């Protein structure tokens, strides 16, 4: 997960989990299907494991699970049953694939993500707001970097923390400068890498923002990841020499819609632009 040099580009596929126990949508599914929570969780495990295997087989570098189906999200601490469910799912996925795995507990429950990662054996977590204050669709969210880093030290110091800057579906009230926001997230909040996104799910960051982020991350040796709106066709135009990787979710799903079922054709074709051409005799050119 370091900056790309001679190795292949790091591309992480997102597994959008269905509604989990403890969420509003899970309760509605429960009433509609008359399934109990145990059966709901078993189905979620099956979906997550299947998607992880598809992503690994297609050549993705890593996978990350997130409780995307739990909208509307709680802004910080999720319910205990959600944590328990994600831990069960994470462990099942961890046993099913050998590529690195991450956890994101939406909207911003970094402590639960750490606990899940540590107990399931995951390599990294994603934190939407690690530093500063953001106005979001869940209300005001404040970064808790000191608490999160102390928890990591206690649970598993090897788990990497990738943190968003100017996170999507939000407006930061901490810094008008993207450069300062990146510096503070990496150096003052202690993130192992920063994630840059567009304004909402599935939208790419503006060209000016990307150039500014690349400049400061290159100068200060901060691992930079792109976290939204990366289409397959855009992969070859990315400055991989200065990027640590990309995280892709919506582009892999039916109709390009976040939360929709995984589209195996999209998954199969997504990484093709990064692969060397093959001659008629089957040899790479």
PDB file of C-alpha atoms in Angstrom:
ATOM      1  CA  UNK A   1       0.000   0.000   0.000  1.00  0.00           C
ATOM      2  CA  UNK A   2       2.942   2.326  -0.573  1.00  0.00           C
ATOM      3  CA  UNK A   3       3.233   4.773  -3.454  1.00  0.00           C
ATOM      4  CA  UNK A   4       3.303   3.022  -6.810  1.00  0.00           C
ATOM      5  CA  UNK A   5       6.712   2.537  -8.368  1.00  0.00           C
ATOM      6  CA  UNK A   6       7.518  -0.686 -10.203  1.00  0.00           C
ATOM      7  CA  UNK A   7       4.679  -2.737  -8.695  1.00  0.00           C
ATOM      8  CA  UNK A   8       1.224  -3.055 -10.207  1.00  0.00           C
ATOM      9  CA  UNK A   9      -1.295  -0.339  -9.298  1.00  0.00           C
ATOM     10  CA  UNK A  10      -3.155  -0.960  -6.005  1.00  0.00           C
ATOM     11  CA  UNK A  11      -6.886  -1.148  -6.672  1.00  0.00           C
ATOM     12  CA  UNK A  12      -9.286  -1.915  -3.814  1.00  0.00           C
ATOM     13  CA  UNK A  13     -12.817  -3.149  -4.488  1.00  0.00           C
ATOM     14  CA  UNK A  14     -15.621  -2.130  -2.129  1.00  0.00           C
ATOM     15  CA  UNK A  15     -18.136  -4.667  -0.839  1.00  0.00           C
ATOM     16  CA  UNK A  16     -21.409  -2.848  -0.117  1.00  0.00           C
ATOM     17  CA  UNK A  17     -23.045  -4.920   2.604  1.00  0.00           C
ATOM     18  CA  UNK A  18     -26.833  -5.317   2.691  1.00  0.00           C
ATOM     19  CA  UNK A  19     -28.816  -3.916   5.648  1.00  0.00           C
ATOM     20  CA  UNK A  20     -27.429  -5.346   8.876  1.00  0.00           C
ATOM     21  CA  UNK A  21     -29.045  -6.052  12.247  1.00  0.00           C
ATOM     22  CA  UNK A  22     -29.443  -2.808  14.168  1.00  0.00           C
ATOM     23  CA  UNK A  23     -30.258  -0.681  11.138  1.00  0.00           C
ATOM     24  CA  UNK A  24     -33.593   0.810  10.102  1.00  0.00           C
ATOM     25  CA  UNK A  25     -33.583  -1.019   6.769  1.00  0.00           C
ATOM     26  CA  UNK A  26     -32.775  -4.371   8.363  1.00  0.00           C
ATOM     27  CA  UNK A  27     -35.864  -4.048  10.545  1.00  0.00           C
ATOM     28  CA  UNK A  28     -38.003  -3.407   7.472  1.00  0.00           C
ATOM     29  CA  UNK A  29     -36.517  -6.434   5.704  1.00  0.00           C
ATOM     30  CA  UNK A  30     -37.167  -8.486   8.815  1.00  0.00           C
ATOM     31  CA  UNK A  31     -40.853  -7.629   8.762  1.00  0.00           C
ATOM     32  CA  UNK A  32     -41.197  -8.087   5.003  1.00  0.00           C
ATOM     33  CA  UNK A  33     -39.441 -11.459   4.755  1.00  0.00           C
ATOM     34  CA  UNK A  34     -40.167 -12.872   8.206  1.00  0.00           C
ATOM     35  CA  UNK A  35     -36.528 -13.899   8.447  1.00  0.00           C
ATOM     36  CA  UNK A  36     -34.820 -13.675  11.813  1.00  0.00           C
ATOM     37  CA  UNK A  37     -31.583 -11.741  12.301  1.00  0.00           C
ATOM     38  CA  UNK A  38     -29.527 -14.930  12.244  1.00  0.00           C
ATOM     39  CA  UNK A  39     -30.767 -15.814   8.761  1.00  0.00           C
ATOM     40  CA  UNK A  40     -30.347 -12.233   7.560  1.00  0.00           C
ATOM     41  CA  UNK A  41     -26.747 -12.278   8.746  1.00  0.00           C
ATOM     42  CA  UNK A  42     -26.096 -15.641   7.107  1.00  0.00           C
ATOM     43  CA  UNK A  43     -27.288 -14.236   3.775  1.00  0.00           C
ATOM     44  CA  UNK A  44     -25.092 -11.150   4.204  1.00  0.00           C
ATOM     45  CA  UNK A  45     -22.097 -13.387   4.894  1.00  0.00           C
ATOM     46  CA  UNK A  46     -22.790 -15.384   1.734  1.00  0.00           C
ATOM     47  CA  UNK A  47     -23.034 -12.214  -0.384  1.00  0.00           C
ATOM     48  CA  UNK A  48     -19.852 -10.680   1.047  1.00  0.00           C
ATOM     49  CA  UNK A  49     -17.792 -13.844   0.663  1.00  0.00           C
ATOM     50  CA  UNK A  50     -18.998 -14.367  -2.907  1.00  0.00           C
ATOM     51  CA  UNK A  51     -18.188 -10.772  -3.885  1.00  0.00           C
ATOM     52  CA  UNK A  52     -14.752 -10.930  -2.252  1.00  0.00           C
ATOM     53  CA  UNK A  53     -13.901 -14.075  -4.213  1.00  0.00           C
ATOM     54  CA  UNK A  54     -15.031 -12.476  -7.464  1.00  0.00           C
ATOM     55  CA  UNK A  55     -12.903  -9.394  -6.803  1.00  0.00           C
ATOM     56  CA  UNK A  56      -9.840 -11.448  -5.871  1.00  0.00           C
ATOM     57  CA  UNK A  57     -10.213 -13.642  -8.956  1.00  0.00           C
ATOM     58  CA  UNK A  58     -10.450 -10.543 -11.157  1.00  0.00           C
ATOM     59  CA  UNK A  59      -7.094  -9.302  -9.881  1.00  0.00           C
ATOM     60  CA  UNK A  60      -8.058  -6.626  -7.366  1.00  0.00           C
ATOM     61  CA  UNK A  61      -5.323  -5.797  -4.870  1.00  0.00           C
ATOM     62  CA  UNK A  62      -7.588  -5.584  -1.803  1.00  0.00           C
ATOM     63  CA  UNK A  63     -11.202  -5.497  -0.651  1.00  0.00           C
ATOM     64  CA  UNK A  64     -12.987  -3.377   1.922  1.00  0.00           C
ATOM     65  CA  UNK A  65     -16.361  -4.048   3.524  1.00  0.00           C
ATOM     66  CA  UNK A  66     -18.700  -1.261   4.556  1.00  0.00           C
ATOM     67  CA  UNK A  67     -22.246  -1.212   5.924  1.00  0.00           C
ATOM     68  CA  UNK A  68     -23.561   0.728   2.930  1.00  0.00           C
ATOM     69  CA  UNK A  69     -27.032  -0.771   3.237  1.00  0.00           C
ATOM     70  CA  UNK A  70     -27.565   0.723   6.700  1.00  0.00           C
ATOM     71  CA  UNK A  71     -28.814   4.135   5.538  1.00  0.00           C
ATOM     72  CA  UNK A  72     -29.725   6.427   7.134  1.00  0.00           C
ATOM     73  CA  UNK A  73     -26.368   6.133   8.883  1.00  0.00           C
ATOM     74  CA  UNK A  74     -25.650   6.880  12.509  1.00  0.00           C
ATOM     75  CA  UNK A  75     -23.079   9.660  12.590  1.00  0.00           C
ATOM     76  CA  UNK A  76     -20.640   7.990  14.975  1.00  0.00           C
ATOM     77  CA  UNK A  77     -21.274   4.941  17.171  1.00  0.00           C
ATOM     78  CA  UNK A  78     -23.312   2.176  15.534  1.00  0.00           C
ATOM     79  CA  UNK A  79     -25.353  -0.368  17.492  1.00  0.00           C
ATOM     80  CA  UNK A  80     -23.660  -3.382  19.147  1.00  0.00           C
ATOM     81  CA  UNK A  81     -25.491  -5.807  16.844  1.00  0.00           C
ATOM     82  CA  UNK A  82     -24.096  -4.002  13.809  1.00  0.00           C
ATOM     83  CA  UNK A  83     -20.556  -4.335  15.161  1.00  0.00           C
ATOM     84  CA  UNK A  84     -21.117  -8.003  15.927  1.00  0.00           C
ATOM     85  CA  UNK A  85     -22.535  -8.611  12.451  1.00  0.00           C
ATOM     86  CA  UNK A  86     -19.661  -6.869  10.686  1.00  0.00           C
ATOM     87  CA  UNK A  87     -17.132  -8.813  12.749  1.00  0.00           C
ATOM     88  CA  UNK A  88     -18.735 -12.102  11.701  1.00  0.00           C
ATOM     89  CA  UNK A  89     -18.780 -11.005   8.052  1.00  0.00           C
ATOM     90  CA  UNK A  90     -15.226  -9.679   8.166  1.00  0.00           C
ATOM     91  CA  UNK A  91     -13.872 -12.918   9.576  1.00  0.00           C
ATOM     92  CA  UNK A  92     -15.681 -14.970   6.948  1.00  0.00           C
ATOM     93  CA  UNK A  93     -14.294 -12.790   4.151  1.00  0.00           C
ATOM     94  CA  UNK A  94     -10.824 -12.860   5.705  1.00  0.00           C
ATOM     95  CA  UNK A  95     -10.863 -16.665   5.627  1.00  0.00           C
ATOM     96  CA  UNK A  96     -12.174 -16.738   2.044  1.00  0.00           C
ATOM     97  CA  UNK A  97      -9.554 -14.542   0.331  1.00  0.00           C
ATOM     98  CA  UNK A  98      -5.840 -13.939   0.724  1.00  0.00           C
ATOM     99  CA  UNK A  99      -5.616 -10.319  -0.483  1.00  0.00           C
ATOM    100  CA  UNK A 100      -5.505  -7.443   2.051  1.00  0.00           C
ATOM    101  CA  UNK A 101      -8.818  -6.443   3.576  1.00  0.00           C
ATOM    102  CA  UNK A 102     -10.220  -3.281   5.130  1.00  0.00           C
ATOM    103  CA  UNK A 103     -13.239  -2.160   7.165  1.00  0.00           C
ATOM    104  CA  UNK A 104     -15.292   1.039   7.025  1.00  0.00           C
ATOM    105  CA  UNK A 105     -18.098   1.477   9.573  1.00  0.00           C
ATOM    106  CA  UNK A 106     -20.377   4.228   8.307  1.00  0.00           C
ATOM    107  CA  UNK A 107     -20.761   6.963   8.936  1.00  0.00           C
ATOM    108  CA  UNK A 108     -17.756   7.487  11.171  1.00  0.00           C
ATOM    109  CA  UNK A 109     -17.376   4.728  13.776  1.00  0.00           C
ATOM    110  CA  UNK A 110     -13.607   4.330  13.631  1.00  0.00           C
ATOM    111  CA  UNK A 111     -13.393   2.633  17.025  1.00  0.00           C
ATOM    112  CA  UNK A 112     -15.750  -0.139  15.926  1.00  0.00           C
ATOM    113  CA  UNK A 113     -13.868  -0.468  12.633  1.00  0.00           C
ATOM    114  CA  UNK A 114     -10.631  -0.922  14.571  1.00  0.00           C
ATOM    115  CA  UNK A 115     -12.179  -3.541  16.837  1.00  0.00           C
ATOM    116  CA  UNK A 116     -13.527  -5.453  13.840  1.00  0.00           C
ATOM    117  CA  UNK A 117     -10.221  -5.230  11.970  1.00  0.00           C
ATOM    118  CA  UNK A 118      -8.203  -6.367  14.981  1.00  0.00           C
ATOM    119  CA  UNK A 119     -10.407  -9.360  15.780  1.00  0.00           C
ATOM    120  CA  UNK A 120     -10.936 -10.437  12.158  1.00  0.00           C
ATOM    121  CA  UNK A 121      -7.325  -9.962  11.045  1.00  0.00           C
ATOM    122  CA  UNK A 122      -7.827  -7.090   8.608  1.00  0.00           C
ATOM    123  CA  UNK A 123      -4.995  -4.879   7.419  1.00  0.00           C
ATOM    124  CA  UNK A 124      -6.597  -1.419   7.306  1.00  0.00           C
ATOM    125  CA  UNK A 125      -9.638   0.711   8.092  1.00  0.00           C
ATOM    126  CA  UNK A 126     -11.150   3.751   6.424  1.00  0.00           C
ATOM    127  CA  UNK A 127     -12.181   6.740   8.532  1.00  0.00           C
ATOM    128  CA  UNK A 128     -14.378   9.400   6.937  1.00  0.00           C
ATOM    129  CA  UNK A 129     -13.565  12.152   9.453  1.00  0.00           C
ATOM    130  CA  UNK A 130     -10.372  11.613  11.433  1.00  0.00           C
ATOM    131  CA  UNK A 131      -9.392  15.261  11.688  1.00  0.00           C
ATOM    132  CA  UNK A 132     -11.400  18.469  11.954  1.00  0.00           C
ATOM    133  CA  UNK A 133     -15.138  19.143  11.856  1.00  0.00           C
ATOM    134  CA  UNK A 134     -17.545  18.421   9.005  1.00  0.00           C
ATOM    135  CA  UNK A 135     -21.196  19.211   8.407  1.00  0.00           C
ATOM    136  CA  UNK A 136     -22.708  16.047   6.939  1.00  0.00           C
ATOM    137  CA  UNK A 137     -26.109  14.576   6.149  1.00  0.00           C
ATOM    138  CA  UNK A 138     -25.881  12.976   9.624  1.00  0.00           C
ATOM    139  CA  UNK A 139     -25.154  16.312  11.318  1.00  0.00           C
ATOM    140  CA  UNK A 140     -21.907  17.663  12.733  1.00  0.00           C
ATOM    141  CA  UNK A 141     -19.086  15.119  12.893  1.00  0.00           C
ATOM    142  CA  UNK A 142     -15.876  15.796  14.796  1.00  0.00           C
ATOM    143  CA  UNK A 143     -12.624  13.928  14.270  1.00  0.00           C
ATOM    144  CA  UNK A 144     -11.392  11.837  17.210  1.00  0.00           C
ATOM    145  CA  UNK A 145      -7.822  11.173  16.121  1.00  0.00           C
ATOM    146  CA  UNK A 146      -6.298  10.927  19.608  1.00  0.00           C
ATOM    147  CA  UNK A 147      -8.901   8.403  20.747  1.00  0.00           C
ATOM    148  CA  UNK A 148      -8.641   6.381  17.534  1.00  0.00           C
ATOM    149  CA  UNK A 149      -4.843   6.170  17.572  1.00  0.00           C
ATOM    150  CA  UNK A 150      -4.802   5.201  21.243  1.00  0.00           C
ATOM    151  CA  UNK A 151      -7.321   2.437  20.503  1.00  0.00           C
ATOM    152  CA  UNK A 152      -5.212   1.156  17.630  1.00  0.00           C
ATOM    153  CA  UNK A 153      -2.154   1.020  19.862  1.00  0.00           C
ATOM    154  CA  UNK A 154      -4.132  -1.072  22.324  1.00  0.00           C
ATOM    155  CA  UNK A 155      -5.864  -3.367  19.826  1.00  0.00           C
ATOM    156  CA  UNK A 156      -3.443  -3.870  16.929  1.00  0.00           C
ATOM    157  CA  UNK A 157      -0.754  -1.320  15.967  1.00  0.00           C
ATOM    158  CA  UNK A 158      -0.322  -2.978  12.558  1.00  0.00           C
ATOM    159  CA  UNK A 159      -3.767  -1.883  11.309  1.00  0.00           C
ATOM    160  CA  UNK A 160      -3.325   1.034   8.907  1.00  0.00           C
ATOM    161  CA  UNK A 161      -5.630   4.045   9.046  1.00  0.00           C
ATOM    162  CA  UNK A 162      -6.682   5.571   5.716  1.00  0.00           C
ATOM    163  CA  UNK A 163      -8.571   8.816   6.307  1.00  0.00           C
ATOM    164  CA  UNK A 164     -10.644  10.976   4.000  1.00  0.00           C
ATOM    165  CA  UNK A 165      -9.898  14.659   3.515  1.00  0.00           C
ATOM    166  CA  UNK A 166     -12.797  16.901   2.534  1.00  0.00           C
ATOM    167  CA  UNK A 167     -14.920  13.761   2.670  1.00  0.00           C
ATOM    168  CA  UNK A 168     -17.830  13.353   0.226  1.00  0.00           C
ATOM    169  CA  UNK A 169     -21.403  14.159   1.252  1.00  0.00           C
ATOM    170  CA  UNK A 170     -20.034  16.784   3.625  1.00  0.00           C
ATOM    171  CA  UNK A 171     -18.579  20.262   3.983  1.00  0.00           C
ATOM    172  CA  UNK A 172     -15.513  20.799   6.105  1.00  0.00           C
ATOM    173  CA  UNK A 173     -15.433  23.693   8.535  1.00  0.00           C
ATOM    174  CA  UNK A 174     -11.823  23.189   9.593  1.00  0.00           C
ATOM    175  CA  UNK A 175      -9.769  24.406   6.651  1.00  0.00           C
ATOM    176  CA  UNK A 176     -10.392  26.232   3.385  1.00  0.00           C
ATOM    177  CA  UNK A 177      -7.099  24.838   2.110  1.00  0.00           C
ATOM    178  CA  UNK A 178      -6.971  21.269   0.798  1.00  0.00           C
ATOM    179  CA  UNK A 179      -3.205  21.308   1.292  1.00  0.00           C
ATOM    180  CA  UNK A 180      -3.590  22.190   4.971  1.00  0.00           C
ATOM    181  CA  UNK A 181      -6.329  19.585   5.405  1.00  0.00           C
ATOM    182  CA  UNK A 182      -4.060  16.872   3.982  1.00  0.00           C
ATOM    183  CA  UNK A 183      -1.128  17.946   6.150  1.00  0.00           C
ATOM    184  CA  UNK A 184      -3.242  18.005   9.291  1.00  0.00           C
ATOM    185  CA  UNK A 185      -4.822  14.624   8.570  1.00  0.00           C
ATOM    186  CA  UNK A 186      -1.447  12.981   7.931  1.00  0.00           C
ATOM    187  CA  UNK A 187       0.856  14.764  10.367  1.00  0.00           C
ATOM    188  CA  UNK A 188      -1.334  16.001  13.208  1.00  0.00           C
ATOM    189  CA  UNK A 189      -4.037  13.306  13.159  1.00  0.00           C
ATOM    190  CA  UNK A 190      -1.623  10.480  12.324  1.00  0.00           C
ATOM    191  CA  UNK A 191      -3.306   8.898   9.289  1.00  0.00           C
ATOM    192  CA  UNK A 192      -1.174   6.393   7.384  1.00  0.00           C
ATOM    193  CA  UNK A 193      -2.657   7.623   4.125  1.00  0.00           C
ATOM    194  CA  UNK A 194      -5.231  10.136   2.899  1.00  0.00           C
ATOM    195  CA  UNK A 195      -8.211   9.521   0.628  1.00  0.00           C
ATOM    196  CA  UNK A 196      -9.459  12.130  -1.813  1.00  0.00           C
ATOM    197  CA  UNK A 197     -12.996  11.913  -3.227  1.00  0.00           C
ATOM    198  CA  UNK A 198     -15.460  13.874  -5.289  1.00  0.00           C
ATOM    199  CA  UNK A 199     -18.418  15.687  -3.691  1.00  0.00           C
ATOM    200  CA  UNK A 200     -20.678  12.598  -3.599  1.00  0.00           C
ATOM    201  CA  UNK A 201     -20.553   8.841  -4.142  1.00  0.00           C
ATOM    202  CA  UNK A 202     -19.551   7.932  -7.685  1.00  0.00           C
ATOM    203  CA  UNK A 203     -18.211  11.382  -8.603  1.00  0.00           C
ATOM    204  CA  UNK A 204     -14.561  12.053  -9.335  1.00  0.00           C
ATOM    205  CA  UNK A 205     -12.589  14.770  -7.596  1.00  0.00           C
ATOM    206  CA  UNK A 206     -12.165  17.974  -9.588  1.00  0.00           C
ATOM    207  CA  UNK A 207      -8.960  18.252 -11.624  1.00  0.00           C
ATOM    208  CA  UNK A 208      -7.745  21.252  -9.604  1.00  0.00           C
ATOM    209  CA  UNK A 209      -8.223  19.404  -6.314  1.00  0.00           C
ATOM    210  CA  UNK A 210      -6.368  16.367  -7.587  1.00  0.00           C
ATOM    211  CA  UNK A 211      -3.434  18.447  -8.787  1.00  0.00           C
ATOM    212  CA  UNK A 212      -3.197  20.247  -5.430  1.00  0.00           C
ATOM    213  CA  UNK A 213      -3.361  16.964  -3.513  1.00  0.00           C
ATOM    214  CA  UNK A 214      -0.734  15.370  -5.741  1.00  0.00           C
ATOM    215  CA  UNK A 215       1.589  18.317  -5.213  1.00  0.00           C
ATOM    216  CA  UNK A 216       1.518  18.262  -1.406  1.00  0.00           C
ATOM    217  CA  UNK A 217       1.543  14.467  -1.151  1.00  0.00           C
ATOM    218  CA  UNK A 218       4.498  14.232  -3.519  1.00  0.00           C
ATOM    219  CA  UNK A 219       6.444  16.898  -1.639  1.00  0.00           C
ATOM    220  CA  UNK A 220       5.664  15.552   1.842  1.00  0.00           C
ATOM    221  CA  UNK A 221       5.701  11.843   0.941  1.00  0.00           C
ATOM    222  CA  UNK A 222       2.080  11.287   2.057  1.00  0.00           C
ATOM    223  CA  UNK A 223       0.351   8.193   0.610  1.00  0.00           C
ATOM    224  CA  UNK A 224      -2.590   9.392  -1.501  1.00  0.00           C
ATOM    225  CA  UNK A 225      -5.613   7.318  -2.529  1.00  0.00           C
ATOM    226  CA  UNK A 226      -8.550   8.246  -4.751  1.00  0.00           C
ATOM    227  CA  UNK A 227     -11.851   7.114  -3.290  1.00  0.00           C
ATOM    228  CA  UNK A 228     -14.698   7.838  -5.714  1.00  0.00           C
ATOM    229  CA  UNK A 229     -15.659   8.206  -9.352  1.00  0.00           C
ATOM    230  CA  UNK A 230     -12.838   6.190 -10.903  1.00  0.00           C
ATOM    231  CA  UNK A 231     -14.138   4.585 -14.081  1.00  0.00           C
ATOM    232  CA  UNK A 232     -12.263   1.809 -15.833  1.00  0.00           C
ATOM    233  CA  UNK A 233     -11.458   4.103 -18.750  1.00  0.00           C
ATOM    234  CA  UNK A 234      -9.894   6.647 -16.390  1.00  0.00           C
ATOM    235  CA  UNK A 235      -7.349   4.219 -14.933  1.00  0.00           C
ATOM    236  CA  UNK A 236      -4.685   4.685 -17.596  1.00  0.00           C
ATOM    237  CA  UNK A 237      -4.750   8.476 -17.272  1.00  0.00           C
ATOM    238  CA  UNK A 238      -4.083   8.482 -13.522  1.00  0.00           C
ATOM    239  CA  UNK A 239      -0.633   9.586 -12.275  1.00  0.00           C
ATOM    240  CA  UNK A 240       0.237   6.213 -10.762  1.00  0.00           C
ATOM    241  CA  UNK A 241       3.784   7.263  -9.962  1.00  0.00           C
ATOM    242  CA  UNK A 242       2.354   9.620  -7.339  1.00  0.00           C
ATOM    243  CA  UNK A 243      -0.646   7.562  -6.193  1.00  0.00           C
ATOM    244  CA  UNK A 244      -0.755   4.791  -3.626  1.00  0.00           C
ATOM    245  CA  UNK A 245      -3.985   3.407  -5.042  1.00  0.00           C
ATOM    246  CA  UNK A 246      -7.673   3.786  -5.783  1.00  0.00           C
ATOM    247  CA  UNK A 247     -10.806   2.526  -4.035  1.00  0.00           C
ATOM    248  CA  UNK A 248     -13.696   1.646  -6.345  1.00  0.00           C
ATOM    249  CA  UNK A 249     -17.270   0.700  -5.505  1.00  0.00           C
ATOM    250  CA  UNK A 250     -20.091   2.065  -7.690  1.00  0.00           C
ATOM    251  CA  UNK A 251     -18.328   1.384 -11.007  1.00  0.00           C
ATOM    252  CA  UNK A 252     -18.343  -2.355 -10.247  1.00  0.00           C
ATOM    253  CA  UNK A 253     -22.088  -2.610  -9.665  1.00  0.00           C
ATOM    254  CA  UNK A 254     -25.072  -3.053 -11.919  1.00  0.00           C
ATOM    255  CA  UNK A 255     -25.832   0.192 -13.694  1.00  0.00           C
ATOM    256  CA  UNK A 256     -22.888   1.798 -11.914  1.00  0.00           C
ATOM    257  CA  UNK A 257     -25.152   2.333  -8.913  1.00  0.00           C
ATOM    258  CA  UNK A 258     -23.803   2.147  -5.369  1.00  0.00           C
ATOM    259  CA  UNK A 259     -25.439  -0.603  -3.343  1.00  0.00           C
ATOM    260  CA  UNK A 260     -26.646  -2.520  -6.393  1.00  0.00           C
ATOM    261  CA  UNK A 261     -25.555  -6.153  -6.905  1.00  0.00           C
ATOM    262  CA  UNK A 262     -22.021  -6.702  -8.117  1.00  0.00           C
ATOM    263  CA  UNK A 263     -21.805  -6.834 -11.910  1.00  0.00           C
ATOM    264  CA  UNK A 264     -19.394  -9.636 -12.774  1.00  0.00           C
ATOM    265  CA  UNK A 265     -18.839  -8.296 -16.288  1.00  0.00           C
ATOM    266  CA  UNK A 266     -17.916  -4.859 -14.942  1.00  0.00           C
ATOM    267  CA  UNK A 267     -15.601  -6.482 -12.390  1.00  0.00           C
ATOM    268  CA  UNK A 268     -13.956  -8.664 -15.024  1.00  0.00           C
ATOM    269  CA  UNK A 269     -13.391  -5.743 -17.400  1.00  0.00           C
ATOM    270  CA  UNK A 270     -12.500  -3.045 -14.886  1.00  0.00           C
ATOM    271  CA  UNK A 271      -8.764  -3.748 -14.640  1.00  0.00           C
ATOM    272  CA  UNK A 272      -8.250  -4.505 -18.340  1.00  0.00           C
ATOM    273  CA  UNK A 273      -6.820  -1.037 -19.133  1.00  0.00           C
ATOM    274  CA  UNK A 274      -3.993  -1.704 -16.658  1.00  0.00           C
ATOM    275  CA  UNK A 275      -2.993  -5.037 -18.179  1.00  0.00           C
ATOM    276  CA  UNK A 276      -0.324  -5.303 -20.908  1.00  0.00           C
ATOM    277  CA  UNK A 277      -1.704  -6.162 -24.359  1.00  0.00           C
ATOM    278  CA  UNK A 278      -1.482  -9.805 -25.399  1.00  0.00           C
ATOM    279  CA  UNK A 279      -0.248 -10.929 -28.818  1.00  0.00           C
ATOM    280  CA  UNK A 280      -2.076 -13.461 -30.955  1.00  0.00           C
ATOM    281  CA  UNK A 281       0.257 -16.155 -29.632  1.00  0.00           C
ATOM    282  CA  UNK A 282      -0.763 -15.382 -26.068  1.00  0.00           C
ATOM    283  CA  UNK A 283       2.425 -13.581 -25.069  1.00  0.00           C
ATOM    284  CA  UNK A 284       2.359 -10.195 -23.411  1.00  0.00           C
ATOM    285  CA  UNK A 285       3.767  -7.440 -25.606  1.00  0.00           C
TER     286      UNK A 285
END
